[in-house]
Coordinates of C-alpha atoms in Angstrom, one line a residue:
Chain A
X967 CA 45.1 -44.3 1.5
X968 CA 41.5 -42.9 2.5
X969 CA 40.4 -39.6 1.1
X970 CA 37.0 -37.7 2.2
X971 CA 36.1 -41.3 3.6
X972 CA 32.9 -40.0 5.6
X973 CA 33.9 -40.3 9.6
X974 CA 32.0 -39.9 13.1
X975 CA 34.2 -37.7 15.3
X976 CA 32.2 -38.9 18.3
X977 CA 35.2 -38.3 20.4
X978 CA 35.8 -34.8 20.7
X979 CA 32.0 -34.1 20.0
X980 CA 30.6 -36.3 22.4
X981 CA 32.6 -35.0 25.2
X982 CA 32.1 -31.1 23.9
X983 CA 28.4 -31.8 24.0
X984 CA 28.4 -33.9 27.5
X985 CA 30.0 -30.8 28.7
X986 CA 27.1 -28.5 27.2
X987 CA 24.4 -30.8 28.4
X988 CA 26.2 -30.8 32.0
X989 CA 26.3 -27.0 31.8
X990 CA 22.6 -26.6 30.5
X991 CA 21.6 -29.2 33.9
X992 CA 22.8 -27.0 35.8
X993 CA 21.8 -23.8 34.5
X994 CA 18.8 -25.2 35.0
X995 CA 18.9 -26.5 38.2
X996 CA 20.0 -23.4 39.9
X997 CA 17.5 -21.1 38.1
X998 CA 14.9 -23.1 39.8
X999 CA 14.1 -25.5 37.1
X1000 CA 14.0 -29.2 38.1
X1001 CA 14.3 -30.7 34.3
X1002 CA 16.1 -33.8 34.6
X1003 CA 18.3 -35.8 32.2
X1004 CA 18.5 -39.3 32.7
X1005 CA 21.5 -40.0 30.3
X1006 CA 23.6 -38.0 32.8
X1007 CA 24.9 -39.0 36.4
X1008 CA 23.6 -36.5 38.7
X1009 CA 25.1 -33.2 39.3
X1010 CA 26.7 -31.9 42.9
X1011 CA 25.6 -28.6 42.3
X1012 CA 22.2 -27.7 43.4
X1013 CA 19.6 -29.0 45.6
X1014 CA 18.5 -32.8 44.8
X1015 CA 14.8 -32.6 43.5
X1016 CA 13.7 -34.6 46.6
X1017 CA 14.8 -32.0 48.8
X1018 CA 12.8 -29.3 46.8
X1019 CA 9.8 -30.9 46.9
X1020 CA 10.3 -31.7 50.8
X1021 CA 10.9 -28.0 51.0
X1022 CA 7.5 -27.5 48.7
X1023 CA 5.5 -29.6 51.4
X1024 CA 6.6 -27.6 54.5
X1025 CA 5.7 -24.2 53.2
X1026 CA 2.6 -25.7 52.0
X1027 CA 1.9 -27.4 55.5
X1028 CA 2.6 -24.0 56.8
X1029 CA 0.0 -22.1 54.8
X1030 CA -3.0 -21.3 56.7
X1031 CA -5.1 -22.2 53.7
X1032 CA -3.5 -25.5 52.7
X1033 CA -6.0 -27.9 51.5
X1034 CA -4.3 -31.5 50.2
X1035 CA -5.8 -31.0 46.7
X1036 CA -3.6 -28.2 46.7
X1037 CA -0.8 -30.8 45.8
X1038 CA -2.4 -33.5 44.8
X1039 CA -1.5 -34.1 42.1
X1040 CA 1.1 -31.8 42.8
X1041 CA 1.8 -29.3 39.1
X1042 CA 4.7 -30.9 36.7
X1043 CA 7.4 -28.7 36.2
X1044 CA 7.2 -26.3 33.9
X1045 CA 10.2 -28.0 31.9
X1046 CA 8.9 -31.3 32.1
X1047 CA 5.6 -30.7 30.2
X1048 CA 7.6 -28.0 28.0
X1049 CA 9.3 -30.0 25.2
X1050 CA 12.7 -29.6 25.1
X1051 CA 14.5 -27.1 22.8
X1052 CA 15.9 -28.0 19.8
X1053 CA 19.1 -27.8 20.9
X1054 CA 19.1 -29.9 23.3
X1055 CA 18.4 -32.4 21.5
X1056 CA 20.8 -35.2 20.3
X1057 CA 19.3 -35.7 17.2
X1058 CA 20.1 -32.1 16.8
X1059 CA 23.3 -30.8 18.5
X1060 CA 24.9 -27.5 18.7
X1061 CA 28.1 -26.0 18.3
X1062 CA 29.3 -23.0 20.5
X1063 CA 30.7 -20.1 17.9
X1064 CA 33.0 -17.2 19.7
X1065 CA 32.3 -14.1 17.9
X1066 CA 36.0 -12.5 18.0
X1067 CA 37.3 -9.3 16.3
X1068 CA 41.4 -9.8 15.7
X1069 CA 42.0 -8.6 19.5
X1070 CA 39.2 -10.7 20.6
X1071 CA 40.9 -13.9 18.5
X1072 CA 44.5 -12.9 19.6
X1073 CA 43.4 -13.0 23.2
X1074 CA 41.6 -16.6 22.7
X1075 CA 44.9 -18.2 21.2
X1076 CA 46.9 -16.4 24.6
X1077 CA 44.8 -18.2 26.6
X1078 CA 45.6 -21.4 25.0
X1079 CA 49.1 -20.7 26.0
X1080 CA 50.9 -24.4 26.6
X1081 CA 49.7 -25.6 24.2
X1082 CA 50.3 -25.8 19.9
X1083 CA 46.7 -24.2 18.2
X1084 CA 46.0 -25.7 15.1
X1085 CA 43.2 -23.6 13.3
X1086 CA 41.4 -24.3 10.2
X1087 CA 40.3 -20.6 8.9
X1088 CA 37.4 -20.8 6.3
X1089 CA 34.2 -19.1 5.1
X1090 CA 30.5 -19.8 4.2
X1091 CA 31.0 -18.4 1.0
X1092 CA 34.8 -20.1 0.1
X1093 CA 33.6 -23.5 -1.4
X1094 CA 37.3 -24.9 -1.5
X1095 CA 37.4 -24.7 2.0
X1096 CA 34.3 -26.5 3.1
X1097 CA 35.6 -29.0 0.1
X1098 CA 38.7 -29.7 1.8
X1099 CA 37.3 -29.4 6.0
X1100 CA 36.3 -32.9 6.2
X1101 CA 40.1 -33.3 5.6
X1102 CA 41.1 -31.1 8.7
X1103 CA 38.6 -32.8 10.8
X1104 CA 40.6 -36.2 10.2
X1105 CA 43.4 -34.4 11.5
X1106 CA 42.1 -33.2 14.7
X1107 CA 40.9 -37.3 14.9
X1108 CA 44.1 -38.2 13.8
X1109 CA 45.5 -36.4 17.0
X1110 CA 43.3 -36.3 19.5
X1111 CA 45.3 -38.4 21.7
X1112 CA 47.9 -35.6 21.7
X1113 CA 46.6 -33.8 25.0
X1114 CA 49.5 -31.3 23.7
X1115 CA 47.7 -30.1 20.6
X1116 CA 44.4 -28.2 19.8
X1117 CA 42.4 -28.3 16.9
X1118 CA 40.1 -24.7 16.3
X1119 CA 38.5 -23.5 13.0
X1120 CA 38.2 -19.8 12.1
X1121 CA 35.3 -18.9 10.1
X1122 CA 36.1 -15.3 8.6
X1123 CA 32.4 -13.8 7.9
X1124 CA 30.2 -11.4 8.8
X1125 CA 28.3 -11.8 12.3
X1126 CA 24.7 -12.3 10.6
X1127 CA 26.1 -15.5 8.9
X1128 CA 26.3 -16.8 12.5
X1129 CA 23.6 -19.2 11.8
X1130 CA 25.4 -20.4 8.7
X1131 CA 28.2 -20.5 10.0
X1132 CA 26.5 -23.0 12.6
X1133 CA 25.1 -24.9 10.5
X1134 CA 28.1 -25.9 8.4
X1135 CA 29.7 -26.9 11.5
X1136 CA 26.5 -29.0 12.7
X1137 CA 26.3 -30.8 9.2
X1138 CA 30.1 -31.2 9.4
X1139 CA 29.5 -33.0 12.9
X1140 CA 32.4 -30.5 14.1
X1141 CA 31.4 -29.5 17.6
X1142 CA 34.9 -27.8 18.6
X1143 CA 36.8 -24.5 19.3
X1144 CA 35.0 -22.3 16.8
X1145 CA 35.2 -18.5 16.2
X1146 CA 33.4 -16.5 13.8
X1147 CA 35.8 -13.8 12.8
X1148 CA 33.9 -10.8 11.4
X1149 CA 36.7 -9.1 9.5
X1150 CA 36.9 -7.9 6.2
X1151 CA 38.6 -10.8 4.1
X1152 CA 41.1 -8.3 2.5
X1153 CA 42.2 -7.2 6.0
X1154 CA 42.5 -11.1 7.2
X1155 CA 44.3 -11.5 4.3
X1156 CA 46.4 -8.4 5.3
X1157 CA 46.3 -9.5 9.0
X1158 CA 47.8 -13.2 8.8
X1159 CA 49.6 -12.5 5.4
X1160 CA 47.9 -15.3 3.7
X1161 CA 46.2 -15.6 0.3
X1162 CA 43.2 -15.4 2.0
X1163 CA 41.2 -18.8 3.3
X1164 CA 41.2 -21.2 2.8
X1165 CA 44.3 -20.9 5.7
X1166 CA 45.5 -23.4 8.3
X1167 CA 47.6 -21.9 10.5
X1168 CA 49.7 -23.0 13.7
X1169 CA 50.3 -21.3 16.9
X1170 CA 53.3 -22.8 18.6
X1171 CA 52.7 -23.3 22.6
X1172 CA 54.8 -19.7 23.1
X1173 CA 51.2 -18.3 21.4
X1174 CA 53.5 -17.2 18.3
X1175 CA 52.2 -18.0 14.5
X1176 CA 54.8 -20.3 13.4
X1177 CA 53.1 -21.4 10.5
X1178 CA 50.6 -20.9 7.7
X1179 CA 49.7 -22.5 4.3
X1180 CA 46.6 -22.5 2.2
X1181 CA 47.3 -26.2 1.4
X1182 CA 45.7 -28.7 3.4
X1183 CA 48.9 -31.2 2.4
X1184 CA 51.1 -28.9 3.9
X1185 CA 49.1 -28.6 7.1
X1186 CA 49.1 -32.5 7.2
X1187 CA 52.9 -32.7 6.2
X1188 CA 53.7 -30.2 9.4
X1189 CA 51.7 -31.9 12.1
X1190 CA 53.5 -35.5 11.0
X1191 CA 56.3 -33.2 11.7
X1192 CA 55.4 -32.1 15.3
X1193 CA 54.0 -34.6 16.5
X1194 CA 54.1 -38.0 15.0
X1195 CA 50.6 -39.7 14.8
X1196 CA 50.0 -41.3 18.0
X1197 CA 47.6 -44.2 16.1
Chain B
X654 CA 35.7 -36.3 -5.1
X655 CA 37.1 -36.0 -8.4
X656 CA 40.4 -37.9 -9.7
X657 CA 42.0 -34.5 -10.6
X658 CA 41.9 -34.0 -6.8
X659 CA 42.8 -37.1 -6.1
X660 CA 45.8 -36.5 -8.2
X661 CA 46.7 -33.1 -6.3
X662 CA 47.1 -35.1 -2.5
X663 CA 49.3 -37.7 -4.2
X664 CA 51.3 -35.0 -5.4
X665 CA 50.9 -33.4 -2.2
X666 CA 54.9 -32.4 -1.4
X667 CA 54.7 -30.3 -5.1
X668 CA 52.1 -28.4 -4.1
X669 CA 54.3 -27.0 -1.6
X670 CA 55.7 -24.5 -4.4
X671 CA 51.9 -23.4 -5.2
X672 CA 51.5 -21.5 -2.4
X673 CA 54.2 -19.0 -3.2
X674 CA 54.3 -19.6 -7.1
X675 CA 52.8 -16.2 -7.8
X676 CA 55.9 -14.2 -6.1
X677 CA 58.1 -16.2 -8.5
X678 CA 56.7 -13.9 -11.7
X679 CA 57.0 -10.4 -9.5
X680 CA 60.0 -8.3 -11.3
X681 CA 60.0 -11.1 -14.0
X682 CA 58.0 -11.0 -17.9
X683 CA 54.7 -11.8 -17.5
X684 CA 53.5 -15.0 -18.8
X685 CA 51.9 -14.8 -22.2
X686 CA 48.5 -16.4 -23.3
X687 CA 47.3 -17.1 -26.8
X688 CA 43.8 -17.6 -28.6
X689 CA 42.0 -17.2 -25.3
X690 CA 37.8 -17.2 -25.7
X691 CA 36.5 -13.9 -24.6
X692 CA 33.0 -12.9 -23.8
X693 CA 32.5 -10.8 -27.0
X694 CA 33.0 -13.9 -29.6
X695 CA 36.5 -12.9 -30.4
X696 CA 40.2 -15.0 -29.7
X697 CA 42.4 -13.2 -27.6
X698 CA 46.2 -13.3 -27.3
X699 CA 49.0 -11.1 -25.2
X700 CA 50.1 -10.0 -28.2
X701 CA 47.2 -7.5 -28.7
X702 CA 48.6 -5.5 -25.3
X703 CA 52.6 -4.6 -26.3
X704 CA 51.8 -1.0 -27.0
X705 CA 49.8 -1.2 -24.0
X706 CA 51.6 1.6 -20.9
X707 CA 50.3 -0.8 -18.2
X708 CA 48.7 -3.7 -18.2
X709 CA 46.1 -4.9 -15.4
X710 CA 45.9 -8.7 -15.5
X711 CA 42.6 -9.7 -12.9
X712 CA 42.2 -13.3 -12.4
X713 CA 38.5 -13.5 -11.6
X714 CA 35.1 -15.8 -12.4
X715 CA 31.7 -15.6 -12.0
X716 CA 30.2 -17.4 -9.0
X717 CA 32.9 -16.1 -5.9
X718 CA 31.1 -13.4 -4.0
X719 CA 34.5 -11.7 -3.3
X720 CA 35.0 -11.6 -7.2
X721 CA 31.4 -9.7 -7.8
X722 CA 32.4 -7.6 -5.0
X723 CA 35.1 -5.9 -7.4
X724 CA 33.2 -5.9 -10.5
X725 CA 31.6 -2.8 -10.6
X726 CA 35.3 -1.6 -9.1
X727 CA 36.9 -3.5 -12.4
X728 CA 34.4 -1.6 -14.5
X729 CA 35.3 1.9 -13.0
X730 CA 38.9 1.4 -13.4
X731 CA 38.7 0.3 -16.7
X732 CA 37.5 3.4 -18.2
X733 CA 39.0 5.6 -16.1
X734 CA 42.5 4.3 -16.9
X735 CA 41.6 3.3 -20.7
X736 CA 42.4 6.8 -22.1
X737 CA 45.6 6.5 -19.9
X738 CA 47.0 3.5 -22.3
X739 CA 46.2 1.0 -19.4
X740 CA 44.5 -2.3 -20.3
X741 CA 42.4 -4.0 -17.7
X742 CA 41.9 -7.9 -18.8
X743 CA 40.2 -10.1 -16.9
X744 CA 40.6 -13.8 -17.3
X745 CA 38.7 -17.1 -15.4
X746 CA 40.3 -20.7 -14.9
X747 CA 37.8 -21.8 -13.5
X748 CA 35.8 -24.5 -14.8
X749 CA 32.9 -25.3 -12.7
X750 CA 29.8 -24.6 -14.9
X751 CA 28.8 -21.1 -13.2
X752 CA 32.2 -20.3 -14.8
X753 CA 32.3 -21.4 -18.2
X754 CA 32.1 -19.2 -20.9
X755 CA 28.5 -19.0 -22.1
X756 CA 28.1 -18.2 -18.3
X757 CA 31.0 -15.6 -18.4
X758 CA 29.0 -13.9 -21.4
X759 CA 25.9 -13.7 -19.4
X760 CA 27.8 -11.8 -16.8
X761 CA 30.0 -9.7 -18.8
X762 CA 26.4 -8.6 -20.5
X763 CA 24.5 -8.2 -17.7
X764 CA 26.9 -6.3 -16.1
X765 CA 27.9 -4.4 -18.9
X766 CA 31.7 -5.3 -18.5
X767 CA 34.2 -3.1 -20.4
X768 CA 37.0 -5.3 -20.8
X769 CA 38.5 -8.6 -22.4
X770 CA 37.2 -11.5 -19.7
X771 CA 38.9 -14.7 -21.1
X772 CA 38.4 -18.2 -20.7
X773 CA 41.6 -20.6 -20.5
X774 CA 39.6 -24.2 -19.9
X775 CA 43.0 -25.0 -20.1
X776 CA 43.8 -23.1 -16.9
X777 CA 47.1 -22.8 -18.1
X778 CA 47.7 -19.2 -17.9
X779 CA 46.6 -19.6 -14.2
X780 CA 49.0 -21.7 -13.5
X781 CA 51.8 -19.7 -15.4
X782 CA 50.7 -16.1 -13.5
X783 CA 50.4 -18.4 -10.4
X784 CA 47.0 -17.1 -9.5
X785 CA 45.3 -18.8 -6.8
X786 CA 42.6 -16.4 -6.0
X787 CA 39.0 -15.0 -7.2
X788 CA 40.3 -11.8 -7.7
X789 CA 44.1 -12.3 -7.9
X790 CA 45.6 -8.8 -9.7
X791 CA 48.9 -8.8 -11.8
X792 CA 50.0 -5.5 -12.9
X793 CA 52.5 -5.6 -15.9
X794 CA 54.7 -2.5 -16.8
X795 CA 55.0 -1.0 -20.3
X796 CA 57.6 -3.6 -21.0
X797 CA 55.7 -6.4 -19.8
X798 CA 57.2 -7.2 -16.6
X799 CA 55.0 -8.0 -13.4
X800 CA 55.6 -5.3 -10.7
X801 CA 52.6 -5.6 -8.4
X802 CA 50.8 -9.3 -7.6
X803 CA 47.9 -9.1 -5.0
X804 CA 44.6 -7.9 -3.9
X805 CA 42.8 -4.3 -5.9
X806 CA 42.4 -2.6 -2.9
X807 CA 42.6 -3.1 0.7
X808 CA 38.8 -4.3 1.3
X809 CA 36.3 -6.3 -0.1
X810 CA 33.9 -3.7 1.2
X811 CA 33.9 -1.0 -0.9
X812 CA 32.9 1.3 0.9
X813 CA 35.5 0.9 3.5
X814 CA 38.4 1.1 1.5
X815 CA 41.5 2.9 2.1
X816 CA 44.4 1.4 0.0
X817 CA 44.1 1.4 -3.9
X818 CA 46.9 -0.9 -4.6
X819 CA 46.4 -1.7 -8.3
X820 CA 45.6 1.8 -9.2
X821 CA 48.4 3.2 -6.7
X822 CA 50.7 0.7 -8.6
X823 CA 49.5 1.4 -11.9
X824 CA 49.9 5.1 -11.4
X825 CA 53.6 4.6 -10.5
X826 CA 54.2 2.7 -13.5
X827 CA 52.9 5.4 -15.9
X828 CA 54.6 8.3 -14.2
X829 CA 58.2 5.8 -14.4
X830 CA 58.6 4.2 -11.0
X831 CA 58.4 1.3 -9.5
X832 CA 55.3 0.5 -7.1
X833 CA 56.1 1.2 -3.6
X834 CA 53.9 -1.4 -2.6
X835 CA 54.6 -4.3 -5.1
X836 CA 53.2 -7.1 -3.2
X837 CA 49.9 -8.1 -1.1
X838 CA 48.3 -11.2 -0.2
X839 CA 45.1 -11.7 -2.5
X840 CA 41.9 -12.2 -0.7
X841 CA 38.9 -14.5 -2.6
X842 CA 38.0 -17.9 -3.3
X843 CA 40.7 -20.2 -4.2
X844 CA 41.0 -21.5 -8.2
X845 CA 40.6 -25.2 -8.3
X846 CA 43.3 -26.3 -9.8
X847 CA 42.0 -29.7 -11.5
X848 CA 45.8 -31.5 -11.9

């Protein structure tokens, strides 16, 4: 039996962040910016560079005071000179954190409707949690062939440990559904009617709370429950 | 990852009783401790509290943020409710070195703390109270029963709060009633439990 055996949870992260580096193309491709990544297949959305600079060439042609030195060497893209932001970097990935008040989190698990929400609720400061997240991470491997079930952590802190909060989750190599609850703990407590965190709770695929433990065990002993492991 | 721990996921399907353990003692006698360290030198025991009106039982430590939140809050209770027969006694499980006891006396010094805070290395009395958080509140009636298990008050800001349950519990107990509200979850770091 393996415990805290260190794992790469490539699969849900490398799709997460393929689906943040699509997202950033083509942010940048329609704010004008031709930065191109050559690990990715090319987007449909936006004009194809060739295109631009065709476009470039006419209006220059056009201008009365067009002189070929104008555009030869024609100016590198901003982007391409610019070095590219930390975040966008692999070496350095980033993890998208929904700030959410209870309404705001409420709403976030109605959405997710259809489906069962499994949601590991921690905090910067609650050491027994980040102790025992590696554990919850397994589990969300475990399952990730179960298109029926999703796997979301809760940090309950304030907003300004937003870059804490980040970086746990970076170190942790746990780019998935994250929110940043910034509740007082007594009223989470109050809220879920749990012993504060660390709390894993389940959302049945009606949206309703059907379950909550503080004990990571129990959280595992459920899931085997709902849904037997699929490998 | 220690072997204690280890220990707790092999023995996973008992720790399914933990999580609730500390209902088990509400409207039941307290459990008792004996010989417990405290910060001012001296060996402390249950005993000392029978002629006690109330007894306020805090489960805390040093190095939880959410337990130094309510210190200065533990401090202001104490001696207001002191000359009301009410004894506030905080005690810590926990054995990471931040919370061992020449660690504890640092902080009940600095601090100026004006109450029993006990050590039980053991973590027995933890166990027996069924305390699982950093602060986790007991409140024992004149006769030693528990009639409130949960969080002091109703935010760990304390500015913000609104809901004074240990005091609003304690209060009922010395004028002869039960709590109205005998039960909240506690809020704080989790006690780690080593078997």
């Amino acid at each position: 039996m393996k415990f805290f055996a260190p794992r790469k949870h490539q699969s849900g992260a490398s799709s997460s962040m393929s689906l943040s580096a699509v997202l950033f193309v083509t942010l940048l491709v329609i704010s004008g910016c031709k930065k191109e990544e050559p690990n990715l297949p090319p987007t449909p959305v936006g004009p194809d560079p060739e295109v631009s600079k065709l476009m470039i060439g006419e209006k220059k042609a056009a201008d009365p005071d067009f002189k070929p030195n104008d555009i030869i060497p024609p100016p590198p893209p901003v982007a391409a000179t610019t070095p590219p932001p930390k975040s966008d970097s692999t070496s350095a990935p980033t993890v998208d954190v929904k700030e959410v008040d209870f309404a705001g989190f409420h709403k976030e698990i109605e959405g997710l409707k259809g489906k069962i929400v499994v949601i590991d609720c921690w905090a910067t400061w609650c050491s027994i949690c980040k102790e025992k997240f590696p554990k919850f991470l397994e589990l969300k491997d475990k399952y990730s062939a179960d298109a029926n079930i999703v796997f979301a952590n809760l940090a309950n802190d304030p907003a300004d440990k937003l870059s804490d909060v980040k970086e746990f989750l970076v170190k942790s190599n746990a780019s998935f559904l994250s929110f940043l609850l910034d509740e007082d703990p007594a009223d989470f407590a109050q809220h879920f009617q749990v012993n504060g965190v660390p709390a894993y709770l389940i959302y049945s695929a009606d949206g309703e709370l059907t379950f909550k433990t503080g004990k990571i065990e129990e959280l595992t002993a459920k899931l085997a429950e709902l849904s037997p492991p699929k490998n | 990852m220690s072997r204690a721990f280890r220990s707790l996921l092999s023995l996973g399907f008992l720790a399914v009783t933990n999580f609730v353990m500390a209902e088990a003692n509400l409207g039941s006698a307290a459990p008792t401790w004996k010989d417990l360290p405290g910060t001012d030198g001296k060996k402390h025991s249950s005993t000392e509290l029978k002629d006690k009106k109330a007894v306020v039982v805090a489960f805390t430590c040093n190095h939880c943020p959410v337990a130094v939140a309510y210190e200065d809050r533990f401090i202001a209770f104490a001696k207001e409710y002191a000359p009301k027969g009410v004894e506030f006694v905080a005690i810590n499980v926990s054995n990471i070195d931040d919370d061992k006891l020449p660690k504890m006396t640092e902080r009940a010094k600095e601090k100026g703390f004006n109450f029993p805070y006990l050590y039980d290395a053991s973590q027995k009395v933890g166990k027996d109270f069924g305390a699982e958080k950093t602060p986790h509140l007991f409140v024992l009636d004149g006769e030693g029963k528990v009639v409130f298990v949960g969080a002091f008050d109703d935010k760990m800001d304390a500015k913000k709060v609104s809901k004074h349950y240990v005091k609003d519990a304690v209060d009922a107990v010395l004028s002869g009633k039960e709590p109205e509200v005998n039960k909240t979850p506690a809020h704080g770091c989790g006690i780690q439990y080593e078997d």
